[in-house]
mmCIF file of C-alpha atoms and ligand atoms in Angstrom:
data_model
loop_
_atom_site.group_PDB
_atom_site.id
_atom_site.type_symbol
_atom_site.label_atom_id
_atom_site.label_comp_id
_atom_site.label_asym_id
_atom_site.label_seq_id
_atom_site.Cartn_x
_atom_site.Cartn_y
_atom_site.Cartn_z
ATOM 1 C CA UNK X 1 -96.649 211.489 -216.001
ATOM 2 C CA UNK X 2 -95.050 208.731 -218.067
ATOM 3 C CA UNK X 3 -91.481 208.953 -219.347
ATOM 4 C CA UNK X 4 -90.832 207.108 -222.614
ATOM 5 C CA UNK X 5 -87.184 206.662 -223.611
ATOM 6 C CA UNK X 6 -86.741 206.059 -227.325
ATOM 7 C CA UNK X 7 -90.194 207.485 -227.996
ATOM 8 C CA UNK X 8 -89.122 208.898 -231.368
ATOM 9 C CA UNK X 9 -88.380 205.398 -232.667
ATOM 10 C CA UNK X 10 -90.557 202.802 -234.371
ATOM 11 C CA UNK X 11 -92.180 200.943 -231.486
ATOM 12 C CA UNK X 12 -91.836 203.730 -228.917
ATOM 13 C CA UNK X 13 -93.701 206.215 -231.101
ATOM 14 C CA UNK X 14 -96.660 203.841 -231.465
ATOM 15 C CA UNK X 15 -96.901 203.572 -227.679
ATOM 16 C CA UNK X 16 -96.678 207.372 -227.330
ATOM 17 C CA UNK X 17 -99.513 207.767 -229.870
ATOM 18 C CA UNK X 18 -101.666 205.280 -227.915
ATOM 19 C CA UNK X 19 -100.907 207.031 -224.593
ATOM 20 C CA UNK X 20 -101.685 210.491 -225.999
ATOM 21 C CA UNK X 21 -104.956 209.228 -227.465
ATOM 22 C CA UNK X 22 -105.824 207.941 -223.978
ATOM 23 C CA UNK X 23 -105.266 211.449 -222.613
ATOM 24 C CA UNK X 24 -102.016 210.651 -220.770
ATOM 25 C CA UNK X 25 -99.264 213.257 -220.391
ATOM 26 C CA UNK X 26 -96.015 211.962 -221.844
ATOM 27 C CA UNK X 27 -92.359 212.961 -221.819
ATOM 28 C CA UNK X 28 -90.222 211.522 -224.604
ATOM 29 C CA UNK X 29 -86.472 211.288 -224.029
ATOM 30 C CA UNK X 30 -84.596 210.393 -227.203
ATOM 31 C CA UNK X 31 -81.128 211.092 -228.626
ATOM 32 C CA UNK X 32 -82.558 211.307 -232.175
ATOM 33 C CA UNK X 33 -79.634 209.218 -233.367
ATOM 34 C CA UNK X 34 -82.126 206.675 -234.736
ATOM 35 C CA UNK X 35 -85.430 208.339 -233.870
ATOM 36 C CA UNK X 36 -86.898 211.157 -235.960
ATOM 37 C CA UNK X 37 -87.851 214.708 -234.972
ATOM 38 C CA UNK X 38 -90.617 214.545 -237.607
ATOM 39 C CA UNK X 39 -92.193 211.709 -235.602
ATOM 40 C CA UNK X 40 -92.169 213.887 -232.470
ATOM 41 C CA UNK X 41 -93.753 216.764 -234.395
ATOM 42 C CA UNK X 42 -96.522 214.452 -235.610
ATOM 43 C CA UNK X 43 -97.121 213.026 -232.130
ATOM 44 C CA UNK X 44 -97.367 216.514 -230.610
ATOM 45 C CA UNK X 45 -100.563 217.068 -232.599
ATOM 46 C CA UNK X 46 -102.369 214.391 -230.584
ATOM 47 C CA UNK X 47 -101.899 215.435 -226.951
ATOM 48 C CA UNK X 48 -99.625 216.840 -224.276
ATOM 49 C CA UNK X 49 -96.141 215.726 -225.173
ATOM 50 C CA UNK X 50 -92.879 217.165 -223.873
ATOM 51 C CA UNK X 51 -89.773 216.214 -225.861
ATOM 52 C CA UNK X 52 -86.318 216.193 -224.270
ATOM 53 C CA UNK X 53 -83.296 215.436 -226.426
ATOM 54 C CA UNK X 54 -80.622 213.555 -224.549
ATOM 55 C CA UNK X 55 -78.486 210.470 -224.352
ATOM 56 C CA UNK X 56 -78.747 207.794 -221.664
ATOM 57 C CA UNK X 57 -74.988 207.400 -221.789
ATOM 58 C CA UNK X 58 -74.820 210.819 -220.073
ATOM 59 C CA UNK X 59 -76.070 210.360 -216.537
ATOM 60 C CA UNK X 60 -76.649 214.108 -216.207
ATOM 61 C CA UNK X 61 -78.978 214.126 -219.237
ATOM 62 C CA UNK X 62 -81.363 211.634 -217.660
ATOM 63 C CA UNK X 63 -80.972 212.971 -214.094
ATOM 64 C CA UNK X 64 -81.998 216.361 -215.440
ATOM 65 C CA UNK X 65 -85.239 214.893 -216.794
ATOM 66 C CA UNK X 66 -86.282 213.582 -213.374
ATOM 67 C CA UNK X 67 -84.999 216.688 -211.604
ATOM 68 C CA UNK X 68 -87.212 219.009 -213.626
ATOM 69 C CA UNK X 69 -90.215 216.658 -213.889
ATOM 70 C CA UNK X 70 -91.029 215.518 -210.369
ATOM 71 C CA UNK X 71 -94.391 214.100 -211.465
ATOM 72 C CA UNK X 72 -92.909 211.178 -213.458
ATOM 73 C CA UNK X 73 -94.356 208.031 -211.868
ATOM 74 C CA UNK X 74 -93.392 205.364 -214.393
ATOM 75 C CA UNK X 75 -90.982 204.761 -217.254
ATOM 76 C CA UNK X 76 -91.242 202.809 -220.496
ATOM 77 C CA UNK X 77 -87.745 202.106 -221.759
ATOM 78 C CA UNK X 78 -87.294 201.543 -225.513
ATOM 79 C CA UNK X 79 -84.041 203.431 -226.183
ATOM 80 C CA UNK X 80 -81.534 200.843 -227.422
ATOM 81 C CA UNK X 81 -79.608 199.581 -230.399
ATOM 82 C CA UNK X 82 -81.347 196.500 -231.801
ATOM 83 C CA UNK X 83 -79.484 195.068 -234.791
ATOM 84 C CA UNK X 84 -78.185 191.571 -234.263
ATOM 85 C CA UNK X 85 -75.541 191.595 -237.030
ATOM 86 C CA UNK X 86 -74.172 194.972 -235.954
ATOM 87 C CA UNK X 87 -73.984 193.759 -232.342
ATOM 88 C CA UNK X 88 -71.776 190.842 -233.411
ATOM 89 C CA UNK X 89 -69.414 193.197 -235.252
ATOM 90 C CA UNK X 90 -69.417 195.884 -232.586
ATOM 91 C CA UNK X 91 -70.359 194.459 -229.168
ATOM 92 C CA UNK X 92 -68.810 197.426 -227.381
ATOM 93 C CA UNK X 93 -71.428 199.718 -228.930
ATOM 94 C CA UNK X 94 -74.215 197.428 -227.699
ATOM 95 C CA UNK X 95 -73.005 196.829 -224.150
ATOM 96 C CA UNK X 96 -72.058 200.468 -223.634
ATOM 97 C CA UNK X 97 -75.303 201.876 -224.975
ATOM 98 C CA UNK X 98 -77.837 199.261 -223.949
ATOM 99 C CA UNK X 99 -76.436 198.120 -220.594
ATOM 100 C CA UNK X 100 -74.604 201.206 -219.352
ATOM 101 C CA UNK X 101 -77.344 203.493 -220.678
ATOM 102 C CA UNK X 102 -79.974 201.484 -218.805
ATOM 103 C CA UNK X 103 -77.864 201.546 -215.610
ATOM 104 C CA UNK X 104 -77.862 205.333 -215.797
ATOM 105 C CA UNK X 105 -81.633 205.350 -216.292
ATOM 106 C CA UNK X 106 -82.200 202.994 -213.356
ATOM 107 C CA UNK X 107 -79.836 204.966 -211.130
ATOM 108 C CA UNK X 108 -81.677 208.195 -211.928
ATOM 109 C CA UNK X 109 -85.016 206.460 -211.254
ATOM 110 C CA UNK X 110 -83.823 205.253 -207.852
ATOM 111 C CA UNK X 111 -82.411 208.666 -206.961
ATOM 112 C CA UNK X 112 -85.782 210.274 -207.660
ATOM 113 C CA UNK X 113 -87.901 207.477 -206.153
ATOM 114 C CA UNK X 114 -89.465 206.239 -209.434
ATOM 115 C CA UNK X 115 -89.900 202.488 -209.094
ATOM 116 C CA UNK X 116 -91.956 201.286 -212.044
ATOM 117 C CA UNK X 117 -90.508 200.416 -215.441
ATOM 118 C CA UNK X 118 -91.730 198.613 -218.552
ATOM 119 C CA UNK X 119 -88.783 197.370 -220.557
ATOM 120 C CA UNK X 120 -88.439 196.352 -224.224
ATOM 121 C CA UNK X 121 -86.876 192.935 -224.119
ATOM 122 C CA UNK X 122 -86.707 190.465 -226.949
ATOM 123 C CA UNK X 123 -87.106 186.907 -228.170
ATOM 124 C CA UNK X 124 -83.350 187.134 -228.822
ATOM 125 C CA UNK X 125 -82.842 186.528 -225.076
ATOM 126 C CA UNK X 126 -83.940 182.905 -225.671
ATOM 127 C CA UNK X 127 -81.273 182.178 -228.283
ATOM 128 C CA UNK X 128 -81.570 179.083 -230.458
ATOM 129 C CA UNK X 129 -84.994 177.545 -229.652
ATOM 130 C CA UNK X 130 -84.992 174.211 -227.835
ATOM 131 C CA UNK X 131 -88.749 173.827 -228.443
ATOM 132 C CA UNK X 132 -91.530 175.748 -230.158
ATOM 133 C CA UNK X 133 -93.676 177.719 -229.497
ATOM 134 C CA UNK X 134 -91.427 179.454 -226.968
ATOM 135 C CA UNK X 135 -92.939 180.161 -223.574
ATOM 136 C CA UNK X 136 -91.381 182.210 -220.768
ATOM 137 C CA UNK X 137 -89.938 179.075 -219.145
ATOM 138 C CA UNK X 138 -87.763 178.443 -222.204
ATOM 139 C CA UNK X 139 -84.054 178.698 -221.267
ATOM 140 C CA UNK X 140 -82.491 182.089 -221.951
ATOM 141 C CA UNK X 141 -79.198 181.534 -223.748
ATOM 142 C CA UNK X 142 -78.679 184.418 -226.175
ATOM 143 C CA UNK X 143 -76.394 183.778 -229.138
ATOM 144 C CA UNK X 144 -75.392 187.372 -229.907
ATOM 145 C CA UNK X 145 -74.371 190.545 -228.012
ATOM 146 C CA UNK X 146 -77.747 192.207 -228.683
ATOM 147 C CA UNK X 147 -79.613 189.369 -226.931
ATOM 148 C CA UNK X 148 -76.961 189.286 -224.205
ATOM 149 C CA UNK X 149 -77.309 193.011 -223.547
ATOM 150 C CA UNK X 150 -81.087 192.677 -223.141
ATOM 151 C CA UNK X 151 -80.789 189.629 -220.880
ATOM 152 C CA UNK X 152 -78.202 191.404 -218.718
ATOM 153 C CA UNK X 153 -80.681 194.217 -218.207
ATOM 154 C CA UNK X 154 -83.411 191.730 -217.247
ATOM 155 C CA UNK X 155 -81.061 190.266 -214.624
ATOM 156 C CA UNK X 156 -80.111 193.728 -213.335
ATOM 157 C CA UNK X 157 -83.816 194.526 -212.992
ATOM 158 C CA UNK X 158 -84.353 191.392 -210.881
ATOM 159 C CA UNK X 159 -81.501 192.390 -208.575
ATOM 160 C CA UNK X 160 -82.744 195.983 -208.324
ATOM 161 C CA UNK X 161 -86.194 194.672 -207.386
ATOM 162 C CA UNK X 162 -84.769 192.478 -204.611
ATOM 163 C CA UNK X 163 -82.503 195.223 -203.263
ATOM 164 C CA UNK X 164 -84.438 198.436 -203.954
ATOM 165 C CA UNK X 165 -88.019 197.392 -204.711
ATOM 166 C CA UNK X 166 -87.839 198.552 -208.350
ATOM 167 C CA UNK X 167 -90.725 196.823 -210.163
ATOM 168 C CA UNK X 168 -90.330 195.919 -213.831
ATOM 169 C CA UNK X 169 -92.350 194.317 -216.580
ATOM 170 C CA UNK X 170 -90.145 192.943 -219.329
ATOM 171 C CA UNK X 171 -91.882 192.488 -222.662
ATOM 172 C CA UNK X 172 -90.110 190.045 -224.940
ATOM 173 C CA UNK X 173 -91.045 191.030 -228.473
ATOM 174 C CA UNK X 174 -91.046 188.608 -231.372
ATOM 175 C CA UNK X 175 -91.148 190.210 -234.883
ATOM 176 C CA UNK X 176 -92.842 193.588 -234.752
ATOM 177 C CA UNK X 177 -94.691 194.608 -237.925
ATOM 178 C CA UNK X 178 -97.053 197.178 -239.395
ATOM 179 C CA UNK X 179 -97.673 200.869 -238.853
ATOM 180 C CA UNK X 180 -100.220 203.261 -237.363
ATOM 181 C CA UNK X 181 -103.745 202.499 -238.659
ATOM 182 C CA UNK X 182 -104.053 206.126 -239.871
ATOM 183 C CA UNK X 183 -100.559 206.203 -241.465
ATOM 184 C CA UNK X 184 -99.436 209.034 -239.184
ATOM 185 C CA UNK X 185 -96.312 207.190 -238.027
ATOM 186 C CA UNK X 186 -94.580 203.938 -238.975
ATOM 187 C CA UNK X 187 -91.354 202.005 -239.324
ATOM 188 C CA UNK X 188 -88.490 204.269 -240.412
ATOM 189 C CA UNK X 189 -85.006 202.800 -240.213
ATOM 190 C CA UNK X 190 -82.011 203.950 -242.219
ATOM 191 C CA UNK X 191 -80.753 201.602 -243.495
ATOM 192 C CA UNK X 192 -83.757 199.277 -243.325
ATOM 193 C CA UNK X 193 -82.988 195.652 -242.450
ATOM 194 C CA UNK X 194 -86.428 194.237 -241.623
ATOM 195 C CA UNK X 195 -88.376 191.874 -243.800
ATOM 196 C CA UNK X 196 -91.708 193.578 -244.508
ATOM 197 C CA UNK X 197 -90.415 197.103 -245.279
ATOM 198 C CA UNK X 198 -87.632 195.604 -247.393
ATOM 199 C CA UNK X 199 -90.084 193.558 -249.465
ATOM 200 C CA UNK X 200 -92.295 196.622 -249.921
ATOM 201 C CA UNK X 201 -89.339 198.857 -250.861
ATOM 202 C CA UNK X 202 -88.035 196.466 -253.550
ATOM 203 C CA UNK X 203 -87.793 197.801 -257.106
ATOM 204 C CA UNK X 204 -86.623 196.493 -260.489
ATOM 205 C CA UNK X 205 -83.186 197.959 -259.778
ATOM 206 C CA UNK X 206 -83.046 196.816 -256.165
ATOM 207 C CA UNK X 207 -84.777 193.468 -255.834
ATOM 208 C CA UNK X 208 -85.761 191.959 -252.507
ATOM 209 C CA UNK X 209 -83.084 189.614 -251.143
ATOM 210 C CA UNK X 210 -84.530 186.450 -249.586
ATOM 211 C CA UNK X 211 -81.969 185.105 -247.097
ATOM 212 C CA UNK X 212 -81.949 181.312 -247.201
ATOM 213 C CA UNK X 213 -84.373 178.814 -248.720
ATOM 214 C CA UNK X 214 -82.816 175.663 -247.266
ATOM 215 C CA UNK X 215 -84.053 175.809 -243.672
ATOM 216 C CA UNK X 216 -85.866 172.903 -242.081
ATOM 217 C CA UNK X 217 -89.303 174.576 -242.289
ATOM 218 C CA UNK X 218 -92.533 174.254 -244.327
ATOM 219 C CA UNK X 219 -91.032 175.844 -247.435
ATOM 220 C CA UNK X 220 -87.339 176.190 -246.597
ATOM 221 C CA UNK X 221 -87.515 179.827 -245.458
ATOM 222 C CA UNK X 222 -87.347 181.084 -241.866
ATOM 223 C CA UNK X 223 -90.548 181.132 -239.839
ATOM 224 C CA UNK X 224 -91.268 184.114 -237.564
ATOM 225 C CA UNK X 225 -94.109 185.380 -235.409
ATOM 226 C CA UNK X 226 -95.175 188.805 -236.718
ATOM 227 C CA UNK X 227 -96.851 190.887 -234.035
ATOM 228 C CA UNK X 228 -98.657 194.062 -235.046
ATOM 229 C CA UNK X 229 -97.141 197.255 -233.629
ATOM 230 C CA UNK X 230 -100.488 198.660 -232.395
ATOM 231 C CA UNK X 231 -101.258 195.384 -230.601
ATOM 232 C CA UNK X 232 -97.790 195.644 -229.110
ATOM 233 C CA UNK X 233 -98.441 199.213 -227.926
ATOM 234 C CA UNK X 234 -101.603 197.995 -226.145
ATOM 235 C CA UNK X 235 -99.557 195.412 -224.249
ATOM 236 C CA UNK X 236 -97.374 198.242 -222.890
ATOM 237 C CA UNK X 237 -100.436 200.124 -221.670
ATOM 238 C CA UNK X 238 -101.653 196.967 -219.917
ATOM 239 C CA UNK X 239 -98.179 196.486 -218.425
ATOM 240 C CA UNK X 240 -98.252 200.062 -217.059
ATOM 241 C CA UNK X 241 -101.677 199.388 -215.504
ATOM 242 C CA UNK X 242 -100.372 196.109 -214.102
ATOM 243 C CA UNK X 243 -97.535 197.949 -212.336
ATOM 244 C CA UNK X 244 -99.869 200.728 -211.169
ATOM 245 C CA UNK X 245 -102.035 198.066 -209.505
ATOM 246 C CA UNK X 246 -99.069 197.126 -207.331
ATOM 247 C CA UNK X 247 -98.245 193.900 -209.138
ATOM 248 C CA UNK X 248 -94.864 192.239 -208.855
ATOM 249 C CA UNK X 249 -92.021 192.199 -211.371
ATOM 250 C CA UNK X 250 -92.881 189.966 -214.327
ATOM 251 C CA UNK X 251 -92.049 189.162 -217.954
ATOM 252 C CA UNK X 252 -94.142 188.241 -220.962
ATOM 253 C CA UNK X 253 -93.722 187.067 -224.530
ATOM 254 C CA UNK X 254 -95.464 189.271 -227.071
ATOM 255 C CA UNK X 255 -96.342 187.401 -230.230
ATOM 256 C CA UNK X 256 -99.337 185.784 -231.900
ATOM 257 C CA UNK X 257 -98.517 182.068 -231.518
ATOM 258 C CA UNK X 258 -98.690 181.918 -235.343
ATOM 259 C CA UNK X 259 -95.630 181.412 -237.499
ATOM 260 C CA UNK X 260 -95.258 182.700 -241.061
ATOM 261 C CA UNK X 261 -92.432 181.856 -243.414
ATOM 262 C CA UNK X 262 -90.507 184.502 -245.349
ATOM 263 C CA UNK X 263 -92.115 183.153 -248.549
ATOM 264 C CA UNK X 264 -95.583 183.529 -247.013
ATOM 265 C CA UNK X 265 -94.845 187.110 -245.953
ATOM 266 C CA UNK X 266 -93.522 187.831 -249.444
ATOM 267 C CA UNK X 267 -96.753 186.469 -250.972
ATOM 268 C CA UNK X 268 -98.906 188.637 -248.663
ATOM 269 C CA UNK X 269 -96.835 191.687 -249.685
ATOM 270 C CA UNK X 270 -97.397 190.939 -253.391
ATOM 271 C CA UNK X 271 -101.123 190.520 -252.736
ATOM 272 C CA UNK X 272 -101.382 193.810 -250.823
ATOM 273 C CA UNK X 273 -99.266 195.690 -253.360
ATOM 274 C CA UNK X 274 -101.213 194.110 -256.201
ATOM 275 C CA UNK X 275 -98.105 193.508 -258.300
ATOM 276 C CA UNK X 276 -95.109 191.188 -258.660
ATOM 277 C CA UNK X 277 -92.135 192.101 -256.467
ATOM 278 C CA UNK X 278 -88.604 191.519 -257.847
ATOM 279 C CA UNK X 279 -86.995 188.704 -255.869
ATOM 280 C CA UNK X 280 -83.434 187.434 -255.496
ATOM 281 C CA UNK X 281 -82.679 184.217 -253.597
ATOM 282 C CA UNK X 282 -79.567 184.702 -251.439
ATOM 283 C CA UNK X 283 -77.576 182.604 -248.979
ATOM 284 C CA UNK X 284 -78.619 182.423 -245.346
ATOM 285 C CA UNK X 285 -78.062 185.486 -243.173
ATOM 286 C CA UNK X 286 -75.764 184.683 -240.272
ATOM 287 C CA UNK X 287 -77.434 184.090 -236.895
ATOM 288 C CA UNK X 288 -81.019 183.491 -238.112
ATOM 289 C CA UNK X 289 -82.691 180.567 -236.271
ATOM 290 C CA UNK X 290 -85.066 178.533 -238.501
ATOM 291 C CA UNK X 291 -88.183 179.112 -236.406
ATOM 292 C CA UNK X 292 -89.175 181.640 -233.715
ATOM 293 C CA UNK X 293 -92.793 181.526 -232.559
ATOM 294 C CA UNK X 294 -94.158 182.819 -229.231
ATOM 295 C CA UNK X 295 -96.388 181.048 -226.812
ATOM 296 C CA UNK X 296 -98.355 184.133 -225.723
ATOM 297 C CA UNK X 297 -100.622 182.426 -223.135
ATOM 298 C CA UNK X 298 -99.007 184.122 -220.149
ATOM 299 C CA UNK X 299 -99.588 187.650 -221.495
ATOM 300 C CA UNK X 300 -103.162 186.682 -222.373
ATOM 301 C CA UNK X 301 -103.882 185.307 -218.912
ATOM 302 C CA UNK X 302 -101.976 187.697 -216.670
ATOM 303 C CA UNK X 303 -102.002 190.956 -218.645
ATOM 304 C CA UNK X 304 -105.368 190.338 -220.268
ATOM 305 C CA UNK X 305 -103.786 191.082 -223.642
ATOM 306 C CA UNK X 306 -105.147 189.753 -226.923
ATOM 307 C CA UNK X 307 -103.539 190.661 -230.233
ATOM 308 C CA UNK X 308 -106.237 191.361 -232.823
ATOM 309 C CA UNK X 309 -104.445 192.447 -236.016
ATOM 310 C CA UNK X 310 -103.238 189.741 -238.389
ATOM 311 C CA UNK X 311 -100.236 189.674 -240.734
ATOM 312 C CA UNK X 312 -102.217 190.985 -243.703
ATOM 313 C CA UNK X 313 -103.330 194.003 -241.682
ATOM 314 C CA UNK X 314 -99.722 194.686 -240.659
ATOM 315 C CA UNK X 315 -98.593 194.491 -244.291
ATOM 316 C CA UNK X 316 -101.444 196.772 -245.423
ATOM 317 C CA UNK X 317 -100.601 199.452 -242.844
ATOM 318 C CA UNK X 318 -96.861 199.104 -243.609
ATOM 319 C CA UNK X 319 -97.653 199.578 -247.312
ATOM 320 C CA UNK X 320 -99.743 202.701 -246.638
ATOM 321 C CA UNK X 321 -96.933 204.084 -244.461
ATOM 322 C CA UNK X 322 -94.327 203.421 -247.186
ATOM 323 C CA UNK X 323 -96.345 205.694 -249.481
ATOM 324 C CA UNK X 324 -96.205 208.472 -246.849
ATOM 325 C CA UNK X 325 -92.433 207.981 -246.380
ATOM 326 C CA UNK X 326 -91.856 208.186 -250.115
ATOM 327 C CA UNK X 327 -93.781 211.448 -250.527
HETATM 328 N N1 UDP N 1 -85.166 188.603 -244.271
HETATM 329 C C1 UDP N 1 -84.911 188.445 -245.635
HETATM 330 N N2 UDP N 1 -84.573 189.564 -246.360
HETATM 331 C C2 UDP N 1 -84.468 190.807 -245.810
HETATM 332 C C3 UDP N 1 -84.749 190.954 -244.427
HETATM 333 C C4 UDP N 1 -85.085 189.833 -243.705
HETATM 334 O O1 UDP N 1 -84.996 187.341 -246.184
HETATM 335 O O2 UDP N 1 -84.149 191.785 -246.517
HETATM 336 C C5 UDP N 1 -85.533 187.416 -243.476
HETATM 337 C C6 UDP N 1 -84.534 187.145 -242.365
HETATM 338 O O3 UDP N 1 -83.484 186.328 -242.824
HETATM 339 C C7 UDP N 1 -85.415 186.463 -241.325
HETATM 340 C C8 UDP N 1 -86.797 187.113 -241.518
HETATM 341 O O4 UDP N 1 -86.758 187.690 -242.828
HETATM 342 O O5 UDP N 1 -85.529 185.088 -241.617
HETATM 343 C C9 UDP N 1 -87.097 188.204 -240.511
HETATM 344 O O6 UDP N 1 -85.998 189.089 -240.468
HETATM 345 P P1 UDP N 1 -86.078 190.516 -239.777
HETATM 346 O O7 UDP N 1 -84.744 191.184 -239.984
HETATM 347 O O8 UDP N 1 -87.281 191.260 -240.233
HETATM 348 O O9 UDP N 1 -86.297 190.204 -238.234
HETATM 349 P P2 UDP N 1 -85.463 189.291 -237.191
HETATM 350 O O10 UDP N 1 -86.077 187.925 -237.259
HETATM 351 O O11 UDP N 1 -84.031 189.324 -237.587
HETATM 352 O O12 UDP N 1 -85.728 189.960 -235.881
#
């Protein structure tokens, strides 16, 4: 049995869908503060899914999950706050939820002898890039509390491996994009801050705000590595298999090794939508590095993972999902 924390959220729900379609039994633990009960109801149609509402900040909530489900053998841990700007304004929220919440999860795992975890880490643990593309040897110097909270957890996991034999795979996501290929689930944040959904949601009354056109890049806008959410889900399944095979603690970048500028993404969105999208050029958003692109060789070689869906596919599926959300 696999426990997925944050399984009602954007990325977590795509992993749960992939696991259910593989015939795995899954428990989702989610506070529903950011996740959606509708997502759980959809997922339940595709396999054996048990949903437990709870908060990692309450040790008893997560202990109870292990206590009443003795067949949990591995955990995939998504539950976290993930907005950089908010983390700068309210670091307490981020450290308390992300770090303390994960400590509770790890303590419960140790108490019940569960020693395999796949963890959602982030490119934000690298901070301002020193070189590009970024491989796993790149120094980790986060520049905001969100990145710090994720790096702290990576360090805790190393110490827990040395001391208690807890094995972890940390997946450092670049920019996750797209939705389920059958439009059953997708990205659903309120408020939405991410590029692709914001471009697709733009209207005459609420134009898309492009943050910064004076960066040192091909066209002056920020360059990012957009990794498709279903490709990302597959990497988690490979990471679970990797841990099941008795492999050691490890960490991998998940990206495509291809960078796209905000202007390029905007153009793909217009092409997919088949119409002009209202655009407003705005000043830079604080804390955005000019370029973030992953060197994904390590995940390819050691996890046997190959992303197959390109940016256009991600935009197409995101567009189809937007129509479902707006129904
Ligand atoms: N971006 C933008 N307008 C928006 C949202 C994002 O211009 O409404 C830009 C943002 O400044 C960054 C890129 O799009 O350069 C990707 O931002 P996103 O928030 O999707 O992901 P992040 O890189 O922050 O993880």
